[in-house]
Coordinates of C-alpha atoms in Angstrom, one line a residue:
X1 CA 8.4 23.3 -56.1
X2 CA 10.9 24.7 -53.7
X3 CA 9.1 25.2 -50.4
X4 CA 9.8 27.7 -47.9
X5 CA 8.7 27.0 -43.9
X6 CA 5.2 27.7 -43.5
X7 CA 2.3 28.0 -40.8
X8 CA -0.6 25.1 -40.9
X9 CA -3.5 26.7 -42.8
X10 CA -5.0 27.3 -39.2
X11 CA -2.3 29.9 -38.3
X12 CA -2.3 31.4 -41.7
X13 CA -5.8 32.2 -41.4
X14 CA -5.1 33.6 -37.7
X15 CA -2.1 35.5 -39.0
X16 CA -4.1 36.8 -42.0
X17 CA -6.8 37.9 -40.0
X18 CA -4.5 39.4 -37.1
X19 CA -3.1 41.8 -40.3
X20 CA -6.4 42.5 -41.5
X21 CA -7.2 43.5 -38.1
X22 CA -4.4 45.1 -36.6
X23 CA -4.1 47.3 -40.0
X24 CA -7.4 48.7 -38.9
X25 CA -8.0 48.8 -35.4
X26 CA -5.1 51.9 -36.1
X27 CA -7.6 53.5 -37.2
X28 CA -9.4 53.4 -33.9
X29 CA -6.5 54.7 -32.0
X30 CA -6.7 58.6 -31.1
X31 CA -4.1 60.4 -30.3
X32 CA -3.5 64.5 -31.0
X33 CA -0.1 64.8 -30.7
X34 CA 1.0 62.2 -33.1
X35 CA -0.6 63.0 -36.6
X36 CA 1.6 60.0 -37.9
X37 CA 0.6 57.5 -35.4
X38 CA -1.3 55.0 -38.1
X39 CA 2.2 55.0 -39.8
X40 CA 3.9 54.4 -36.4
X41 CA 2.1 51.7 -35.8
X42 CA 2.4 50.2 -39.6
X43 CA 5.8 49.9 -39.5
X44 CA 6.0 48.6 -36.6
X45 CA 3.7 45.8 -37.5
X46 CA 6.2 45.4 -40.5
X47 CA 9.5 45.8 -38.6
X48 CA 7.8 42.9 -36.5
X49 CA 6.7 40.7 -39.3
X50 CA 10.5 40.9 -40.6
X51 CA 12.4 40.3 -37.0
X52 CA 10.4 37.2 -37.1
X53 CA 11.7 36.4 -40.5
X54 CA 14.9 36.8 -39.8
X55 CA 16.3 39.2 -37.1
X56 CA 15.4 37.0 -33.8
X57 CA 17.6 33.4 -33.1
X58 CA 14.7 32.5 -30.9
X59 CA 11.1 33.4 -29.5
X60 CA 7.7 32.2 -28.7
X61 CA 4.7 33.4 -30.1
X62 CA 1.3 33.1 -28.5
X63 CA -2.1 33.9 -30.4
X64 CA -5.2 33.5 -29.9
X65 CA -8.9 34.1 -32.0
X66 CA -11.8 34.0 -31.2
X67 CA -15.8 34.3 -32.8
X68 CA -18.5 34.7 -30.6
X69 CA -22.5 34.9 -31.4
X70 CA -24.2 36.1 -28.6
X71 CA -22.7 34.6 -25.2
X72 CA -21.6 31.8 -27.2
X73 CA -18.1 31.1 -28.5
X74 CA -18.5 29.9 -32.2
X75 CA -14.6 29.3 -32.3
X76 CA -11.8 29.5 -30.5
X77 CA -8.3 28.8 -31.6
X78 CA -4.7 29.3 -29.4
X79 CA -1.5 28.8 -31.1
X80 CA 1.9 28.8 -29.3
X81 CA 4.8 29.0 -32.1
X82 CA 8.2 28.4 -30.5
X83 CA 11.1 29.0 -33.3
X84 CA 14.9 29.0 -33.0
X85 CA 16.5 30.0 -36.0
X86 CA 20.3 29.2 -34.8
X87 CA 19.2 25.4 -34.7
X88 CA 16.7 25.1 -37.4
X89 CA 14.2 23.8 -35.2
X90 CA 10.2 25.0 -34.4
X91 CA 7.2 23.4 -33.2
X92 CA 4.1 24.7 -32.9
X93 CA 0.9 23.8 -30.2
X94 CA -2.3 24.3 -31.5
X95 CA -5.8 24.0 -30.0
X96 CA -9.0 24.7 -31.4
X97 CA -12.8 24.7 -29.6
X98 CA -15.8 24.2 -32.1
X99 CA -18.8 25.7 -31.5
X100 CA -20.2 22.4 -29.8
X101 CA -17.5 22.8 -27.3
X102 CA -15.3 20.1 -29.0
X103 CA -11.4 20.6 -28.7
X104 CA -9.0 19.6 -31.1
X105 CA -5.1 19.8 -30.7
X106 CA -2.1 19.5 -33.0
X107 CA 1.6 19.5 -32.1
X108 CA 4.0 20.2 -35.1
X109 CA 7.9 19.8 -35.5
X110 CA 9.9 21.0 -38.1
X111 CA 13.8 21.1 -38.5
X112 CA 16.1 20.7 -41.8
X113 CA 15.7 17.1 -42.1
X114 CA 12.0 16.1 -40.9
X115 CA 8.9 17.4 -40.1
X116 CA 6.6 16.0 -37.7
X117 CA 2.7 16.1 -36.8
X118 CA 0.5 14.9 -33.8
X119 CA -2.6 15.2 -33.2
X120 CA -5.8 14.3 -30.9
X121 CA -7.3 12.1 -32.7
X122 CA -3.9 9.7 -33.1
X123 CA -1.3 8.4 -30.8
X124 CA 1.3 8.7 -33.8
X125 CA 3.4 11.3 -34.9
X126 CA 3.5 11.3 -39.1
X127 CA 6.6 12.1 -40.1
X128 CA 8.1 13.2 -43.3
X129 CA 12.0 12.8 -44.2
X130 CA 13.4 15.4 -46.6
X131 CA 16.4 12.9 -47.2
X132 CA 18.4 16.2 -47.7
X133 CA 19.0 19.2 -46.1
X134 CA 15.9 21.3 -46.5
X135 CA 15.2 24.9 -46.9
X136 CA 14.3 25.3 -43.6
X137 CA 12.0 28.6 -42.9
X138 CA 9.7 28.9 -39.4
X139 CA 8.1 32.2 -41.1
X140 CA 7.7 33.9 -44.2
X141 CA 7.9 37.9 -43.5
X142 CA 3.9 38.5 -45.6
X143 CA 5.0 42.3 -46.2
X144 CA 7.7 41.0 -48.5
X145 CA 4.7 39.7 -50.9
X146 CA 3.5 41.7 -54.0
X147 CA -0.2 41.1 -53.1
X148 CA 0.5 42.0 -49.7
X149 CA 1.9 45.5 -50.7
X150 CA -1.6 45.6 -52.7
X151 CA -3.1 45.0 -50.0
X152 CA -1.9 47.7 -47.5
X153 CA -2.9 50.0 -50.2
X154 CA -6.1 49.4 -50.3
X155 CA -6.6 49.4 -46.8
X156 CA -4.5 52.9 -46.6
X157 CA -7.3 54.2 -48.9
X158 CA -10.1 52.8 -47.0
X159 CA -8.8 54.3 -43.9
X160 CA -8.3 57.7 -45.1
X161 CA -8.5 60.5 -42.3
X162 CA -9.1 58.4 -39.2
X163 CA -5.2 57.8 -39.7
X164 CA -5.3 61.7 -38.4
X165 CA -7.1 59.9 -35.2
X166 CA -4.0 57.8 -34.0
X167 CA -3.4 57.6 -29.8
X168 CA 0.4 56.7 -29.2
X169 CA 1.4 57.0 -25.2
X170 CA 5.3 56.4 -24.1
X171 CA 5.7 53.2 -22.2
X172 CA 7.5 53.3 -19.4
X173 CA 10.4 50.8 -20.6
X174 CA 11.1 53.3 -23.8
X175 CA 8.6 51.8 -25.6
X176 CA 5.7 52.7 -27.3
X177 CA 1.9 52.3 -26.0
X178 CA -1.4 52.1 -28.6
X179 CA -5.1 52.4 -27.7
X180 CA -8.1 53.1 -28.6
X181 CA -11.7 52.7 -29.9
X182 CA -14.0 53.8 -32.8
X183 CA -17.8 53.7 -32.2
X184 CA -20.9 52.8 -34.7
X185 CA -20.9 56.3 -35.8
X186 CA -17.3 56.9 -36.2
X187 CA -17.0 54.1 -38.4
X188 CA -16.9 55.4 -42.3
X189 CA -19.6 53.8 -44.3
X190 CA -17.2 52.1 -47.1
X191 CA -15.0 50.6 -43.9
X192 CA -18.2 50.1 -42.4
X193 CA -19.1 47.7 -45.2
X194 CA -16.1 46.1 -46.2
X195 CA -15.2 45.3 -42.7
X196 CA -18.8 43.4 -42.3
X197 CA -17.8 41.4 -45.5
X198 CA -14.8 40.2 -44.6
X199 CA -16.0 39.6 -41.5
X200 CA -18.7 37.4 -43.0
X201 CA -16.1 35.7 -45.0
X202 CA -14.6 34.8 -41.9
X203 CA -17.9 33.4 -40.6
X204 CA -18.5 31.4 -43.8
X205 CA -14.5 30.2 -43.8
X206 CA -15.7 27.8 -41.2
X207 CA -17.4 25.8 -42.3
X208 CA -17.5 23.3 -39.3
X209 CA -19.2 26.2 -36.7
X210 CA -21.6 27.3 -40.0
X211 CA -23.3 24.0 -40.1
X212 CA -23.5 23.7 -36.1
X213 CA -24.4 27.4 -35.6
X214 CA -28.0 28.0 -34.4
X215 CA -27.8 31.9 -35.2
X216 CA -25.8 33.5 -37.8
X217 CA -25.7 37.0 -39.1
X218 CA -27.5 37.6 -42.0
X219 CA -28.8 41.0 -42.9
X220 CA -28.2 44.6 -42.1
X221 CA -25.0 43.5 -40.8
X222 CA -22.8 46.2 -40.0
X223 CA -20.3 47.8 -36.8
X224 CA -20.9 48.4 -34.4
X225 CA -17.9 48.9 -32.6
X226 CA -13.8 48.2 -32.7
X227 CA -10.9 48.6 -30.5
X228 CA -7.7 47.6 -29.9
X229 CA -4.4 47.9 -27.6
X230 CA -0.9 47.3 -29.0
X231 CA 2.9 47.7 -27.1
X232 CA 5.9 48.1 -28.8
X233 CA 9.0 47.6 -26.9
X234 CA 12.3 50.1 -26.8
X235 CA 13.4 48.3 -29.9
X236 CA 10.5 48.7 -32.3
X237 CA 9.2 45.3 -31.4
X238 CA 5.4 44.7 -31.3
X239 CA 5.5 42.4 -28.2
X240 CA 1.6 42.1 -27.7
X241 CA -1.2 43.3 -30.1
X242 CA -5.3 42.9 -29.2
X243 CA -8.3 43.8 -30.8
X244 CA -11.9 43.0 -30.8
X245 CA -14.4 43.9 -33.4
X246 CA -18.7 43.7 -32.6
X247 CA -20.9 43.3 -35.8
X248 CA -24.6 43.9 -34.9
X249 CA -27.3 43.1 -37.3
X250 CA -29.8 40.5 -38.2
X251 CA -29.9 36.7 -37.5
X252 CA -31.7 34.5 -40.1
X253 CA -35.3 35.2 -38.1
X254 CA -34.6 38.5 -38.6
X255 CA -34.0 39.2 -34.7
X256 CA -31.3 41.1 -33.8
X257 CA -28.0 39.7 -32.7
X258 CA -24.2 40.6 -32.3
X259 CA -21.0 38.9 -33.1
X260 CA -17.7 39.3 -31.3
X261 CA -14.0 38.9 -33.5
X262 CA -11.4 38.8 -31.4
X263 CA -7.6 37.9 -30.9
X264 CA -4.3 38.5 -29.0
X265 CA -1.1 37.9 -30.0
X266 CA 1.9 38.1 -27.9
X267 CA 6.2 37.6 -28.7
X268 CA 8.0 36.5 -25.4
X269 CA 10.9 34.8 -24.6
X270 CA 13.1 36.3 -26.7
X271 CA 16.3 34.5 -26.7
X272 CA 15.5 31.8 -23.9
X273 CA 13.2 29.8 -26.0
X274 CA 14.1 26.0 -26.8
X275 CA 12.7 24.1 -29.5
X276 CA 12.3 20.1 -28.1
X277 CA 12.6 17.3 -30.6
X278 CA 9.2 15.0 -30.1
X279 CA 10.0 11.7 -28.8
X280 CA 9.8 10.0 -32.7
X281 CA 10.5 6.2 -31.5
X282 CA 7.0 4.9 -32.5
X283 CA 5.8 7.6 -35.7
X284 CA 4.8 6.5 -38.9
X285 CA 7.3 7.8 -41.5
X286 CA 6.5 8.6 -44.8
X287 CA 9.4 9.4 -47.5
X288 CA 6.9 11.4 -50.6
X289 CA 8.6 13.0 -53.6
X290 CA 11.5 15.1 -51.9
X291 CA 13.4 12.4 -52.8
X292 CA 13.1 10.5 -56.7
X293 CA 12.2 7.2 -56.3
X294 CA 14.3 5.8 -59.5
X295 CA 16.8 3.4 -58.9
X296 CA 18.8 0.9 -61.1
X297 CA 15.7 -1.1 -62.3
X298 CA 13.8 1.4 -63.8
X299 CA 16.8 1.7 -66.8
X300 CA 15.4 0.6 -70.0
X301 CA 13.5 1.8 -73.0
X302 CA 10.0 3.0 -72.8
X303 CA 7.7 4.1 -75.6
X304 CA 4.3 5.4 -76.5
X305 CA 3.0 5.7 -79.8
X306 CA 2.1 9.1 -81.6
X307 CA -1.6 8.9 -82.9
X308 CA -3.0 11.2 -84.6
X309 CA -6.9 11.3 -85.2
X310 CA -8.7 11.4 -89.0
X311 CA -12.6 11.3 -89.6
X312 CA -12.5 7.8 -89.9
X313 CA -9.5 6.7 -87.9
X314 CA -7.0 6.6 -85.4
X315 CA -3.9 6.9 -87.4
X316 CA -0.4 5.9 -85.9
X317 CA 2.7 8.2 -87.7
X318 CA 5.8 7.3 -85.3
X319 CA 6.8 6.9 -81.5
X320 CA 8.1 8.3 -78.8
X321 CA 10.6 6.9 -76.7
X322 CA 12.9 7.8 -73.6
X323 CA 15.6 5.6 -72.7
X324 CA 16.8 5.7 -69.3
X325 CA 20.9 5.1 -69.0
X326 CA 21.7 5.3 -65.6
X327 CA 20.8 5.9 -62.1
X328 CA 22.8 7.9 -59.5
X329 CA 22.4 9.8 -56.7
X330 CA 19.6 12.1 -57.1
X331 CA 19.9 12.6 -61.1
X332 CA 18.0 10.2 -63.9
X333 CA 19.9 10.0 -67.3
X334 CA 18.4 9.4 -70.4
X335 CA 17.3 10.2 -74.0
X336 CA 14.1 11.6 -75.2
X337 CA 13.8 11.0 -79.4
X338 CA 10.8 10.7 -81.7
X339 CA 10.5 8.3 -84.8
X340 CA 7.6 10.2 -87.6
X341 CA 7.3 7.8 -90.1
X342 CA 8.6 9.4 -93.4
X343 CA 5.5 9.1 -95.5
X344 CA 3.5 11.1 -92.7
X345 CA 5.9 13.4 -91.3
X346 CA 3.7 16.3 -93.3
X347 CA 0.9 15.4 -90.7
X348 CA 3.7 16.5 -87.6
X349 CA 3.2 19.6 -86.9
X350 CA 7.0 20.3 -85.4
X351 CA 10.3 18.8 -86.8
X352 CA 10.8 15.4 -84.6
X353 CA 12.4 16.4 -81.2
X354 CA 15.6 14.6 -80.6
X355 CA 17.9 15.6 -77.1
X356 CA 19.5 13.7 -74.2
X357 CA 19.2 14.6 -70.1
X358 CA 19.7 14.1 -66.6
X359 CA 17.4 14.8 -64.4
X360 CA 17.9 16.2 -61.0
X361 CA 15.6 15.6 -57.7
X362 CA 14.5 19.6 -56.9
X363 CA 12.1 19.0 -53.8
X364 CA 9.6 16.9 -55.2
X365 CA 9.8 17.3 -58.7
X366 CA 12.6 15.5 -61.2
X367 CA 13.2 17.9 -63.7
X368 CA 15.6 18.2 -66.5
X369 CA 16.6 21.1 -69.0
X370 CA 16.6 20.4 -72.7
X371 CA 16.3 22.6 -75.6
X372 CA 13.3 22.6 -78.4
X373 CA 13.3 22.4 -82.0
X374 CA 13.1 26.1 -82.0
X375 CA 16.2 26.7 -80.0
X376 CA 14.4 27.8 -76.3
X377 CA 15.7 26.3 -73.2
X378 CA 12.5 24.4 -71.5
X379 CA 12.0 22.3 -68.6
X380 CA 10.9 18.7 -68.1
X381 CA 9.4 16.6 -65.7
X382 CA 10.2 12.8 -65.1
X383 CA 9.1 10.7 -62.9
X384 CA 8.0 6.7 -62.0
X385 CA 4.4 5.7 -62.9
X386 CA 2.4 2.2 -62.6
X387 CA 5.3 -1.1 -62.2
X388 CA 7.0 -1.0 -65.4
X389 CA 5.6 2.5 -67.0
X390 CA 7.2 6.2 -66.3
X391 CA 5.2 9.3 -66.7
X392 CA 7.2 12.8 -68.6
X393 CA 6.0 16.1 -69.7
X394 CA 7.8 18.6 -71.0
X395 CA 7.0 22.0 -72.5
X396 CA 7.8 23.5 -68.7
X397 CA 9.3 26.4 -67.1
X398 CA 11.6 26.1 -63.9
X399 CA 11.9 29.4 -62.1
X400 CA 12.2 30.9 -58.6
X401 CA 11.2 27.4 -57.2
X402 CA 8.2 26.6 -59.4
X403 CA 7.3 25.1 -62.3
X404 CA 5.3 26.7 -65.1
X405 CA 3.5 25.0 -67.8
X406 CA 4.1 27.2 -71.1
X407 CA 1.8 27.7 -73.6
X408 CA 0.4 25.7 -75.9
X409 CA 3.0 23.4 -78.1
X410 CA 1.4 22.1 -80.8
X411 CA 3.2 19.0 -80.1
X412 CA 0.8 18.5 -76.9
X413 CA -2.2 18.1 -79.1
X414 CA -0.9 14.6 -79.7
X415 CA 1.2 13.8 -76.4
X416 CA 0.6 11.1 -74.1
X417 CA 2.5 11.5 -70.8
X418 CA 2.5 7.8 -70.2
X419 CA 5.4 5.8 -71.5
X420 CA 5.2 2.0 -70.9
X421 CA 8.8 -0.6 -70.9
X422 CA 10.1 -2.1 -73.8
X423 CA 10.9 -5.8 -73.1
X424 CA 12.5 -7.3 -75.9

């Protein structure tokens, strides 16, 4: 599957939220003079999003979350994302407090050729080599997503005529200022509600803080109050965002209790920031699938049996076999044929499939184009198995950097992935 640069699942959840939360803290903002202000704000939440794709060579990105129940903090987590997109080169410093006051940290590094990873808990870095030139990406503009764009209508709905409610003050560098605030009562019951579930989704997300949480939220749950501060800079840039959301309701004893959501997020350093390659002399380097792991000795024959099954009995009508001519480089050459014996061939279901192919590494998958019995161009996937065996499917679809599996071929009733080496 071709990959594209991503955040660890910690930032995505952070970034996720951050969007969630920034798309409706607008709604807290009041302003009379602008009745567009919500949309001000949108956009420039999206103009951000895509100058972080692909419009700034370098910047550092601080973030921060937070949960608290009562005066205590449930979670904590602070990110600091430094990305230069003239070099190819980002790391990322991450640190997270449990509820029990534990603190984990994380230090990633990512360029064309490797990624790295470090954390507390080890002395090593782990490092994977691409063996190739990868498609190096620090962030993946979310607003360019289909289910993204679903999003954002949803929440457009939900907000409805507080976007009428939108504060925007000039800055005094050109920019733009947002702030703001929405009590209990201005808070629309259907936001009202699906604010508190998501909010509770959050809650339940962590699992780690659920199981060493004395008091959670439980009933009647709903806000009580949100508000938020945003500055956009004299070219459209968000450079810092905040918000903070307070649920009241019920803890599990039925006494009442509030939980704090909060985060920051800030972009500095615009065009100073340097990416530093980690100090790599003593990390344990792993090589997985981004690069085949055929070589010369796995040329051969290899063949599996095609069984069908009777009331009574297995029944075997013919074989499979893929021989494997040569080894280069990153492709895999070969034949794929199947033998029906004649006197069963009406118990086939498909004319015997017959083509040669040579595979090429794509990321972490082997794959090779060949063409069915029926004439339709299909994928298939090759690779190395137990000493002496190879594993194949076919019946794929390559596209857009994924693999599909089609629907059902008749001939998979009866396939068997594994092949095993003929030594005659």
């Amino acid at each position: 599957m071709k990959t594209r640069g991503k955040w660890s699942k910690q930032s995505m959840v952070l970034l996720s939220f951050i969007l969630g939360a920034s798309l409706f803290v607008t709604t807290a903002l009041a302003d009379l003079a602008y009745a567009s202000g919500y949309e001000q704000l949108k956009q420039a939440v999206k103009f951000t999003f895509a100058q972080m794709d692909s419009g700034l060579s370098n910047y550092t990105m601080e973030s921060t979350f937070y949960m608290r129940a009562g005066d205590k903090t449930v979670y904590e987590s602070t990110n600091v994302l430094k990305s230069d997109s003239v070099n190819k080169m980002s790391e990322e410093y991450a640190a997270t407090t449990r509820v029990d006051g534990e603190v984990y940290n994380s230090h990633s590094y990512r360029d064309e050729q490797i990624s790295a990873w470090k954390s507390s808990s080890d002395d090593h870095y782990y490092v994977t080599e691409y063996g190739k030139i990868n498609d190096w990406r620090h962030f993946s503009d979310p607003f360019q997503g289909e289910e993204i764009r679903d999003i954002e209508r949803i929440i457009d709905a939900l907000v409805g005529n507080l976007k009428d409610n939108v504060l925007v003050d000039m800055g005094m560098d050109g920019g733009k200022i947002y702030s703001g605030s929405l009590s209990e009562a201005q808070v629309p019951a259907l936001v009202n509600a699906v604010v508190s579930f998501l909010a509770k989704q959050q809650i339940t997300s962590y699992s780690y803080s659920r199981e060493t949480m004395t008091r959670k939220l439980a009933e009647d749950v709903y806000v009580k109050r949100v508000s938020g501060q945003a500055a956009e800079d004299e070219t459209g840039l968000l450079t810092k965002m905040s918000g903070e959301l307070v649920l009241s309701g019920l803890d599990e004893q039925g006494e009442p209790m509030e939980m704090v959501f909060g985060f920051a997020f800030q972009i500095k350093d615009i065009g100073s920031t340097a990416v530093i390659k980690p100090d790599l002399t003593n990390a344990v380097v792993e090589k997985p699938h981004t690069m085949h792991r055929f070589n010369k000795k796995h040329i051969g024959t290899y063949r599996n049996n095609i069984v069908i099954e009777q009331s009574d009995q297995y029944l075997k009508i013919g074989e499979r076999t893929v021989e494997i001519t040569d080894v280069a480089g990153s492709s895999v050459k070969g034949r794929y044929y199947e033998t029906i014996d004649p006197k069963y061939a009406d118990l086939y279901p498909k004319a015997a499939l017959d083509f040669t192919f040579t595979a090429e590494q794509v990321d972490w998958l082997t794959i090779f184009e060949y063409t069915n019995e029926e004439g339709e161009l299909r994928h298939g996937e090759i690779d190395i198995y137990e000493p002496g065996k190879i594993f194949l499917n076919l019946n794929m679809r390559y596209e857009d950097g994924h693999i599909y599996y089609e629907g059902e071929d008749l001939r998979d009733i009866y396939f068997d992935h594994q092949f095993v080496r003929v030594f005659e």
